[in-house]
Structures are given as structure tokens and as C-alpha cells.
CSV table of C-alpha atoms (C1' of nucleotides) in Angstrom, one decimal:
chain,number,residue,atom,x,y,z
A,1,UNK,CA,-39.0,-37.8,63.2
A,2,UNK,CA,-35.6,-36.4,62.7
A,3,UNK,CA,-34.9,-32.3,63.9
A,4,UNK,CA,-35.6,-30.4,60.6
A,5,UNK,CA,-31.9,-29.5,60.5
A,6,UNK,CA,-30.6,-32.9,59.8
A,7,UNK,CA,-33.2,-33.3,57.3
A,8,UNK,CA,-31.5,-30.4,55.2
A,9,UNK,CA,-28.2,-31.7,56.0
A,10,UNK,CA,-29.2,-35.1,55.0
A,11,UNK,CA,-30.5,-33.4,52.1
A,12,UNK,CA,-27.6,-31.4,50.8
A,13,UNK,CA,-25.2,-34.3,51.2
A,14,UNK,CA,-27.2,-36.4,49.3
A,15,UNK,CA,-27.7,-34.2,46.5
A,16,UNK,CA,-24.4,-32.9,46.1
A,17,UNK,CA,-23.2,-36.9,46.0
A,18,UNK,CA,-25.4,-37.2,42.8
A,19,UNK,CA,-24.3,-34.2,41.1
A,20,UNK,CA,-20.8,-35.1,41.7
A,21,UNK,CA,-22.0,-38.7,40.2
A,22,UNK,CA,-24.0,-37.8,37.1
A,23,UNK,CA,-21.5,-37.1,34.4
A,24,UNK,CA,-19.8,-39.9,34.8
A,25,UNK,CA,-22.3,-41.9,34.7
A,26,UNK,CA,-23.5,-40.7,31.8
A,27,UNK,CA,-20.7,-40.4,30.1
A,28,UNK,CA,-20.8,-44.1,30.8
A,29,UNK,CA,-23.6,-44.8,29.5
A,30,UNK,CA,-24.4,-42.7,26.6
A,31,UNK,CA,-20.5,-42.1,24.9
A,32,UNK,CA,-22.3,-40.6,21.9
A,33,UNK,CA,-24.3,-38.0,23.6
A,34,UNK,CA,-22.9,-36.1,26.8
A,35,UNK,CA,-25.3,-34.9,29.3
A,36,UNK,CA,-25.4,-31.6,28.1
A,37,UNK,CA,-25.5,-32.6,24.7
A,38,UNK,CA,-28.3,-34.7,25.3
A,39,UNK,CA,-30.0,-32.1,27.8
A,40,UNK,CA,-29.6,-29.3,25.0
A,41,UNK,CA,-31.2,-32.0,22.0
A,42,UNK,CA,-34.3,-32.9,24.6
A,43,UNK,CA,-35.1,-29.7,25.0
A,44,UNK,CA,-35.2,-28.8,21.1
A,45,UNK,CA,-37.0,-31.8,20.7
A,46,UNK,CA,-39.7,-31.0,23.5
A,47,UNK,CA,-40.1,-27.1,22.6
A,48,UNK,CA,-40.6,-27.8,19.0
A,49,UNK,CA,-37.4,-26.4,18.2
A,50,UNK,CA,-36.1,-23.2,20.0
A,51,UNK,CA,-33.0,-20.7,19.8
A,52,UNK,CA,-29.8,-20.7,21.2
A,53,UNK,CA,-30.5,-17.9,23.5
A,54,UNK,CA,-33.4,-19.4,25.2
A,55,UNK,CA,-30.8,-22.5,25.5
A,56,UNK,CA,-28.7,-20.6,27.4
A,57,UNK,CA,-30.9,-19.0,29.6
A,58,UNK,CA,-32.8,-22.2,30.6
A,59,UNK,CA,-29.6,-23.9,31.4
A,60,UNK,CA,-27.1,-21.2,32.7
A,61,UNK,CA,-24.9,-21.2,30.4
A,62,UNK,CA,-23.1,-19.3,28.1
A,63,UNK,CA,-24.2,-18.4,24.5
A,64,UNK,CA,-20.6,-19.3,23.4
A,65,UNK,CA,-21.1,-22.4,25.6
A,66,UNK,CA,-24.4,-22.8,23.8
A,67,UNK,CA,-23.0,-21.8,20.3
A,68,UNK,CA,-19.9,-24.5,20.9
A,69,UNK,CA,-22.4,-27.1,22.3
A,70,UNK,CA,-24.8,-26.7,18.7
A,71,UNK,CA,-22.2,-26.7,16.2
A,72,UNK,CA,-20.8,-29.8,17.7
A,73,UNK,CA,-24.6,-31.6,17.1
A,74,UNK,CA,-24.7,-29.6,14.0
A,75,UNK,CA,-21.7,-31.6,12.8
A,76,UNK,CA,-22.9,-34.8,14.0
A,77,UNK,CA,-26.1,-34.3,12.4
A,78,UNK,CA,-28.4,-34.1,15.2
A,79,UNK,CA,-29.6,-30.8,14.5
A,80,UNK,CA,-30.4,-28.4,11.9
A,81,UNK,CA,-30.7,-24.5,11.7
A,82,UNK,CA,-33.6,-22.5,10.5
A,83,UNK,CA,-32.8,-18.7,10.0
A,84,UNK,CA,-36.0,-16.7,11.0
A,85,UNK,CA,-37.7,-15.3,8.2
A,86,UNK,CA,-38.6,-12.6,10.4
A,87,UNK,CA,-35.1,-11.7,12.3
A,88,UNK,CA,-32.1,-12.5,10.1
A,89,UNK,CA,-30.1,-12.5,13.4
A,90,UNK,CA,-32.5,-15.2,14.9
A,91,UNK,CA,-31.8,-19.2,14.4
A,92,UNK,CA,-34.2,-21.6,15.6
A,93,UNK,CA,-32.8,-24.9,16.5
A,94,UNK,CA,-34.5,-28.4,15.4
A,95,UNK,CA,-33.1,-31.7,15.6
A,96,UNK,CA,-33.2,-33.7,12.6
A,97,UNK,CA,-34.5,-36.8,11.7
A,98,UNK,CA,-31.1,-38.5,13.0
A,99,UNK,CA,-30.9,-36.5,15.9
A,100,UNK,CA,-34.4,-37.3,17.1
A,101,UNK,CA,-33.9,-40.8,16.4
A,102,UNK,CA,-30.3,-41.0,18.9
A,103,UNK,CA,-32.2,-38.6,21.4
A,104,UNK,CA,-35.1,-41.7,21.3
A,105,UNK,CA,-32.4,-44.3,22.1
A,106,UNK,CA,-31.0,-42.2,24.8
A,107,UNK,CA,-34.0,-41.4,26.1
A,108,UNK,CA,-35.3,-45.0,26.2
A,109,UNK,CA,-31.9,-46.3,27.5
A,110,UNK,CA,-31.9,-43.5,30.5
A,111,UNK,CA,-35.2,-44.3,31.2
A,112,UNK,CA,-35.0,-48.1,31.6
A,113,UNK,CA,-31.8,-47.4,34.0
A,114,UNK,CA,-34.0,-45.1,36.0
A,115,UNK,CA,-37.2,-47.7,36.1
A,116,UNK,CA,-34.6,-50.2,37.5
A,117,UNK,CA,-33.1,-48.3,40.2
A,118,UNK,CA,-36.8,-47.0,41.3
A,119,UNK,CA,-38.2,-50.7,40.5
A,120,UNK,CA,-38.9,-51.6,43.7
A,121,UNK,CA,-40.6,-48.4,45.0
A,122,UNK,CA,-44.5,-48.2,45.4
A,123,UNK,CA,-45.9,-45.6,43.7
A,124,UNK,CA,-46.8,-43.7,46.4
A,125,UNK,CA,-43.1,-42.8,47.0
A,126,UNK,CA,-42.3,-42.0,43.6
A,127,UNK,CA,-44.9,-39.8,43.3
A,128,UNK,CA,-44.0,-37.9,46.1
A,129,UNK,CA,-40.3,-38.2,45.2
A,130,UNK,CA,-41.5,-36.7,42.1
A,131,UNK,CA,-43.5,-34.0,44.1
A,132,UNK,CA,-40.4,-33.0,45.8
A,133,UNK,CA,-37.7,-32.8,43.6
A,134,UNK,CA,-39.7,-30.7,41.6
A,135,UNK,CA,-40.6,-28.1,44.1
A,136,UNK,CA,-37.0,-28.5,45.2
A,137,UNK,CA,-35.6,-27.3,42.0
A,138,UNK,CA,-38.4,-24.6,41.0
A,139,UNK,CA,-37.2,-23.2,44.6
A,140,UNK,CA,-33.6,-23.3,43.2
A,141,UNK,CA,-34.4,-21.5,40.1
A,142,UNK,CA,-36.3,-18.7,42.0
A,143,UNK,CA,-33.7,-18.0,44.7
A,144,UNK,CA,-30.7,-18.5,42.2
B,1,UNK,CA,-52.1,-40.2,41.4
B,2,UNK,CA,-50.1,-40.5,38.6
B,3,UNK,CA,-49.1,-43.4,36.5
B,4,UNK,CA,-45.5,-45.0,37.8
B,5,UNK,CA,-44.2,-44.1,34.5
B,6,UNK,CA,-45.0,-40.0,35.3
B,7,UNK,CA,-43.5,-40.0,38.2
B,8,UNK,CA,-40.1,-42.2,36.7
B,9,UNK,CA,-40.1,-39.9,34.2
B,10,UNK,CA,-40.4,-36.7,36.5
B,11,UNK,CA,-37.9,-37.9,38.9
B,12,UNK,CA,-35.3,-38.9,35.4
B,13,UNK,CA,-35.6,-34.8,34.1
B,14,UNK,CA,-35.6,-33.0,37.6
B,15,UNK,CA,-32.8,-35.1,38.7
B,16,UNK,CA,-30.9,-34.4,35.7
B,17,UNK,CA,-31.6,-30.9,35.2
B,18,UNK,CA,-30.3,-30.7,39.1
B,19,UNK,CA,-27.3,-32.1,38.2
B,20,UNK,CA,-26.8,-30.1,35.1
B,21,UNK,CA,-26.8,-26.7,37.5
B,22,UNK,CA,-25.1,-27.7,40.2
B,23,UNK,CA,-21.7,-27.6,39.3
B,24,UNK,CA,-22.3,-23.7,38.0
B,25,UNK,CA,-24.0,-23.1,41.1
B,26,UNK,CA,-21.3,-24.3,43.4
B,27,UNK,CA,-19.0,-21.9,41.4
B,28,UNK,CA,-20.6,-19.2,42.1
B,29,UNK,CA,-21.3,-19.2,45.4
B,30,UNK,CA,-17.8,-20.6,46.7
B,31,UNK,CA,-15.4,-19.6,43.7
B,32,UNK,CA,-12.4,-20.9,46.6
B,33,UNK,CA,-13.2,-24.3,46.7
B,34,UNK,CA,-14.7,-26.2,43.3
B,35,UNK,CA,-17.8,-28.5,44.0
B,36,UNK,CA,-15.3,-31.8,43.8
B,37,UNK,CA,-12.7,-30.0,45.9
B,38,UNK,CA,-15.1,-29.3,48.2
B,39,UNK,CA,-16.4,-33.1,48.0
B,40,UNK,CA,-13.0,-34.5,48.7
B,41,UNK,CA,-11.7,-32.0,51.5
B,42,UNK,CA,-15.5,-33.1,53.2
B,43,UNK,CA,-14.6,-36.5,52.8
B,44,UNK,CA,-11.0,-36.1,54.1
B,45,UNK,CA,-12.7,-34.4,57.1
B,46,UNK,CA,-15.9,-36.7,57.9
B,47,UNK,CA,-13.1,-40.0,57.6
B,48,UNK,CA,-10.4,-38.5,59.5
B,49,UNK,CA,-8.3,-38.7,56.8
B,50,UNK,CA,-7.9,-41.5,54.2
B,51,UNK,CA,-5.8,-42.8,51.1
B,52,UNK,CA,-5.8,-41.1,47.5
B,53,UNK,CA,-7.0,-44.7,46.1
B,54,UNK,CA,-10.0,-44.4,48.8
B,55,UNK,CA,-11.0,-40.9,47.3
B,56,UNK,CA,-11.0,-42.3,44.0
B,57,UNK,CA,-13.6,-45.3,44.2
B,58,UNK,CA,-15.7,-43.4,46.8
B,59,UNK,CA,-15.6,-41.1,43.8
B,60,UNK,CA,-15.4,-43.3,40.6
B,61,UNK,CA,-13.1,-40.6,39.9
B,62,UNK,CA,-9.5,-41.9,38.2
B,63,UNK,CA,-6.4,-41.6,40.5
B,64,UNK,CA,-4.8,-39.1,38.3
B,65,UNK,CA,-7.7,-36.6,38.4
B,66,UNK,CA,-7.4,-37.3,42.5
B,67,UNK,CA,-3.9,-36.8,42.5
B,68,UNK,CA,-4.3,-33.3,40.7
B,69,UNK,CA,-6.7,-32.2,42.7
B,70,UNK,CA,-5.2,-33.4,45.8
B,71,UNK,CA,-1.9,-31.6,44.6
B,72,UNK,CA,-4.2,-28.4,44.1
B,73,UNK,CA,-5.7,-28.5,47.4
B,74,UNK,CA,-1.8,-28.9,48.9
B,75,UNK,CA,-0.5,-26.1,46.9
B,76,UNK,CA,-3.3,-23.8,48.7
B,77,UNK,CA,-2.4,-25.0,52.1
B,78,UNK,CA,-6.0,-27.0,52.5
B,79,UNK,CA,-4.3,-30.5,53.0
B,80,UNK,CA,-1.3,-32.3,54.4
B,81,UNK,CA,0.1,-35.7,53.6
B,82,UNK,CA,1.2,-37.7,56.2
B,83,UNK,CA,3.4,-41.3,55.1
B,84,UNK,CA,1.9,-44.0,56.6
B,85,UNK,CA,4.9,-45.7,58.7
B,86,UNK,CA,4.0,-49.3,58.1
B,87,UNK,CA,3.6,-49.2,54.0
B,88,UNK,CA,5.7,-46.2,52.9
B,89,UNK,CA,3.7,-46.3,49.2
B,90,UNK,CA,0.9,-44.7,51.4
B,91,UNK,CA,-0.3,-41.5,51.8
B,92,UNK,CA,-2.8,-40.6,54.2
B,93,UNK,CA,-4.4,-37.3,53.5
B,94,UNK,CA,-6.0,-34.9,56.1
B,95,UNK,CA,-7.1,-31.8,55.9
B,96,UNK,CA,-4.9,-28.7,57.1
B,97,UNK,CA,-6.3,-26.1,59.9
B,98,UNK,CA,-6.6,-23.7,57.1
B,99,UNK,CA,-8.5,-26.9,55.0
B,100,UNK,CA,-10.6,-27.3,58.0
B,101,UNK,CA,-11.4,-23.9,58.3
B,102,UNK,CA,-12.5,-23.0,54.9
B,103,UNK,CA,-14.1,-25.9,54.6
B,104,UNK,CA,-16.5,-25.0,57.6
B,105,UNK,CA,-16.8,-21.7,56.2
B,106,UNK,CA,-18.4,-23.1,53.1
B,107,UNK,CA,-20.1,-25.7,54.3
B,108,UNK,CA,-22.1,-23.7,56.6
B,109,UNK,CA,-23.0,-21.1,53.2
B,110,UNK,CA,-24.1,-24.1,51.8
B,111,UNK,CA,-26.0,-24.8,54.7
B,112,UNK,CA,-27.4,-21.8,54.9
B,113,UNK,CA,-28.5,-21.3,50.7
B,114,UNK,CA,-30.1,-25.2,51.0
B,115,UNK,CA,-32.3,-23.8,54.4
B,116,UNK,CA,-33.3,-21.3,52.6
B,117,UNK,CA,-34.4,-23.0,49.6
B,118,UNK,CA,-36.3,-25.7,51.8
B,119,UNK,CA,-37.5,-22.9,54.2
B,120,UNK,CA,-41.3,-23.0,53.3
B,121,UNK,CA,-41.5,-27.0,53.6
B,122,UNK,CA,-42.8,-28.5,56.9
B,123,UNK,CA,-40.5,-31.2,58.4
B,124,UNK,CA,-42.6,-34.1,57.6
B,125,UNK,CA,-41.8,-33.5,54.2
B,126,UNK,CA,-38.1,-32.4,54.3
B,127,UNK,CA,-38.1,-35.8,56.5
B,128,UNK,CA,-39.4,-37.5,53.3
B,129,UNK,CA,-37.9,-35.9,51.0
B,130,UNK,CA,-34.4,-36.9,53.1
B,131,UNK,CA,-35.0,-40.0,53.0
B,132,UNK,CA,-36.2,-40.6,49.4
B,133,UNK,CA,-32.8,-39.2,48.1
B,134,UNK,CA,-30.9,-41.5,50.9
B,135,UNK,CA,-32.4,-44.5,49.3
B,136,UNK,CA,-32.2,-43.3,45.2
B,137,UNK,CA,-27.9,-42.9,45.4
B,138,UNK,CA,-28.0,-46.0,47.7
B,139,UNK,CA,-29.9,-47.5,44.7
B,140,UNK,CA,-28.2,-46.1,42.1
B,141,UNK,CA,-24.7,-47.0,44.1
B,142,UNK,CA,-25.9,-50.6,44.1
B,143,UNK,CA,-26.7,-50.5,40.6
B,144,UNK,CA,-24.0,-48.4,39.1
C,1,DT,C1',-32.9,8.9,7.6
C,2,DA,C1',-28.4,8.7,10.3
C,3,DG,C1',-26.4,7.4,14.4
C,4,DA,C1',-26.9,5.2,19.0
C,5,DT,C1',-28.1,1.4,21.3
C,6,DG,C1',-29.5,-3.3,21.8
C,7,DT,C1',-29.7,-8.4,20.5
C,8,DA,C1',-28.1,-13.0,18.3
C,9,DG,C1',-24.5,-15.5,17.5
C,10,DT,C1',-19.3,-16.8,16.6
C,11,DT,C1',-14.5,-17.0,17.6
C,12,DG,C1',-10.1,-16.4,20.4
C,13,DT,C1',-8.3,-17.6,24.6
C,14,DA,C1',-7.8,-19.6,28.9
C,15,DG,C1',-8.7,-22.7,32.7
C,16,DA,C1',-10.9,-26.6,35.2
C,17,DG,C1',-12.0,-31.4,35.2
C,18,DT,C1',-11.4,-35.6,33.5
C,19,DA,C1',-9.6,-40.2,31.6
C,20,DC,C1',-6.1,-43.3,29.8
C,21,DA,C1',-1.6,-44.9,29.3
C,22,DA,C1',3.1,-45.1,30.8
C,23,DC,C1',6.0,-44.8,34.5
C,24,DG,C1',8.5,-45.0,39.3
C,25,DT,C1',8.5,-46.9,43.7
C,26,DA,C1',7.5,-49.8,47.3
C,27,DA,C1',5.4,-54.1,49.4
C,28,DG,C1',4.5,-59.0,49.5
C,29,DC,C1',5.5,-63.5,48.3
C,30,DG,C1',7.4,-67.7,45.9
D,1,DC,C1',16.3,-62.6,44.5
D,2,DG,C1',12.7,-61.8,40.9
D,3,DC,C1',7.7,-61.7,39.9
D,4,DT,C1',3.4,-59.5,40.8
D,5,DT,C1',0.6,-56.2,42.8
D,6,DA,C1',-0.7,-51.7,44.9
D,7,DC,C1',-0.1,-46.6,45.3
D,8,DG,C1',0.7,-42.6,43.3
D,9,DT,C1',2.6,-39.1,39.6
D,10,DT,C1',3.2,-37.4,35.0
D,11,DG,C1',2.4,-36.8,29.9
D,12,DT,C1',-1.2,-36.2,26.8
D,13,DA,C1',-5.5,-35.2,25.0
D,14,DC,C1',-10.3,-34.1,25.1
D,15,DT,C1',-14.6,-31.8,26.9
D,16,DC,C1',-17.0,-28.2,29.1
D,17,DT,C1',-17.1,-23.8,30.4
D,18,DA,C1',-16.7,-18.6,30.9
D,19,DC,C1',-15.3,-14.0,29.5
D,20,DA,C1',-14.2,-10.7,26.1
D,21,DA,C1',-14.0,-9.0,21.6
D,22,DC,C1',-16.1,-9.1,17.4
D,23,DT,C1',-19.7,-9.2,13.3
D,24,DA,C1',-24.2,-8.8,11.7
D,25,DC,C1',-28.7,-7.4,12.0
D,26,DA,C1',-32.6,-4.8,14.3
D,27,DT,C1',-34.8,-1.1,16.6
D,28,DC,C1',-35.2,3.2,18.5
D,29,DT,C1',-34.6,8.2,18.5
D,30,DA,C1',-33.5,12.7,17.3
DNA sequence: TAGATGTAGTTGTAGAGTACAACGTAAGCG
DNA sequence: CGCTTACGTTGTACTCTACAACTACATCTA
């Protein structure tokens, strides 16, 4: 068993060699949805539709980040605006028919490439990788 | 335990969400030295120095975007170019004292911010955790 | 109810990171 | 020598991002 120190070493290297990756590869991937298009889309899609606030609070960004980021999908068709009855100011975000449709390819497409590169783990390890990464990034989020 | 497909699944959104912040993150904390600056004047350290072309598939960056940031990194005093005797096209890179010194600055903040976010989890599992990520980017490096 | 304060979102501006294409220069090889 | 290949730079363009200034609406308070 490796000195706890190396562990943490091991583990910063490693993630900070995926972050640097995962753009790209995306980008490779999926041309007609970035990552943070498609990161911004799956969450409408899983919160039943949200505003652009929460958006940018969930992901660290900024609203005008946010607001760019929407009226890009807007134009594409991917997502629609609802103004709330209840506060004029307030928009709530759902992806459309169309969007939810691309999002579903994505999805399915990211998902297969991430089944092959686990394929030939047992599922004790993934479960536990799944454990970990997890209570890795809720750590992040609490400590900033 | 939970279905293979869970776990896939889990691994897929905390990955990505990871990747999403970490870029901001890095920002923050070291506003001196960008995430991929940092990435390449670590690499230029660990190898002893190395080519522009090397960066640039280690990377999957292009050898434009090295070049600029290699120019950056030069203009701040972080690294030297050295012409390689026997092939005068060459250019090996190696960090500057000032590169080296910076760079051990940040690094050990990094260090420091990833102890602390890891500091409640017993060695068995950092161990794990370590070696889970070793093995996912030497898949996904396989893979593409 | 009028004015102060707060909240949601947009737009102007600027800078980083990136890719692709075109180019210059230097090897290497027939 | 001249063809090809390898290394690196520069021009250009696009995306993502933040910050600041602004509009519009809402809410609170005197």
C-alpha cells in the first residue's frame, strides 16, 4: 500500500490529465453539441426544465455566460423559453422536442464510449469508482 | 450493488461535471499560470525538457496553440529554448529557474487544496480511488 | 404609494484557448 | 541538386468565458 501522499499526488495528476483531455474529446465527438452546451441541455432535460440563474449557479458560470450559452441552443432549436406567469423577470428553460431528441443521441453516443472504455471492469470496481468520484466532487463543491 | 449500467452512468456525469469545473477552478486559485500552462511547464519539468511537437501529441493539442502558449510562457520568463545542435529545426524547451519556481509554488497549492479535499478518506480508499483513475485515462488513452 | 433596493437577464467588450491552413526553414535522401 | 518530410510560426476565425453596464421587473419600507 502506497504512503497516502502519493495516493493524492497520483490522484491530482490523473485528474488534471482528464480535464485537460475532455473538451477535445468532445468536441471530437459530438461537433453539434459542445460540452457545455450539452452539460447545460442535460440538465434542463433532467430538472424538468429550470432557469438560467440556477444554470449558472450549478455550473460556475456566468449569467452572461449562461445567457450566451441559451440563445445559441435557442437558435438551434434545442430549447424553448417559458416566461413565468408568476415573475415576468423569470424564464424557465425546456428543451424542445428537437433538442431532447439531439441530447438522446448524445447521450446514447457518450454513453456507449464510456461502456467501452470501462468494458472490461468488474463491477465491483466501477461501483466503487462510481463511489469515489462522487464523494470526490461533492467534497469539491463544499470546499470550493 | 448496483447495476453496471448505474455505475457507467455515474462515473460518465461526475467525470464530466469534474471536467466542466476544473478549468474555472484552476483560474481561481493560480490566476499566474492557466491549467494548460501549468500542464505543459509540469511536463517540461518531469521530462527534463522536450520538443514543441512532443507537447502537442502528449496533449492532442495542435502545434500552433503549443507554440502560443509556449511563446507566452517565454515572454513571462517561465521557459528557455535551447537549439538542439545536431537538427537545428529543433527546439528543446526547459523550464527557466523562475518557471521552476513558480511552478513549485503552484504545484504544492495544488497539493495542498486536493489534501484537503481528500482529507477525511482513509488510505485504502485514496489507494483505490488512485488507481481506478490510473487505469480509466490509460483506457481512455488507448481508446481515444 | 413613492423611492430604495434587489433579482433576472442581455449586451458591450475583452481576453484566453483552440484549430486549420499557409508558410518558412531545415534535414534527409534519391 | 531537387523532392519530400519534419518542426515551428503566423494569419485568421471561432468558442468560451468573465466583468461591467444596462433594462426590466419585483419587493420592501417609510
Amino acid at each position: 500500500m502506497p504512503h497516502r501522499d502519493d495516493s493524492v499526488e497520483t490522484i491530482q495528476q490523473e485528474m488534471t490529465a482528464f480535464a485537460r483531455r475532455a473538451r477535445a474529446t468532445a468536441a471530437r465527438m459530438h461537433p453539434e453539441l459542445s460540452l457545455v452546451s450539452y452539460t447545460l441541455l442535460a440538465h434542463l432535460d433532467d430538472q424538468r426544465g429550470c432557469r438560467a440563474t440556477d444554470l449558472a449557479a450549478h455550473y460556475f458560470l456566468d449569467k452572461s455566460t449562461v445567457s450566451r450559452q441559451i440563445a445559441a441552443l435557442e437558435k438551434l432549436g434545442f430549447v424553448e423559453r417559458r416566461v413565468d406567469p408568476d415573475d415576468h423577470r423569470v424564464q424557465v428553460l425546456h428543451p424542445t422536442e428537437k433538442g431532447a431528441q439531439v441530447l438522446a443521441n448524445v447521450t446514447a453516443s457518450r454513453r456507449q464510449a464510456f461502456h467501452e472504455r470501462l468494458a472490461d471492469w468488474d463491477e465491483t470496481d466501477l461501483d466503487r469508482f462510481a463511489t469515489y468520484l462522487r464523494r470526490y466532487n461533492a467534497a469539491q463543491e463544499r470546499l470550493g
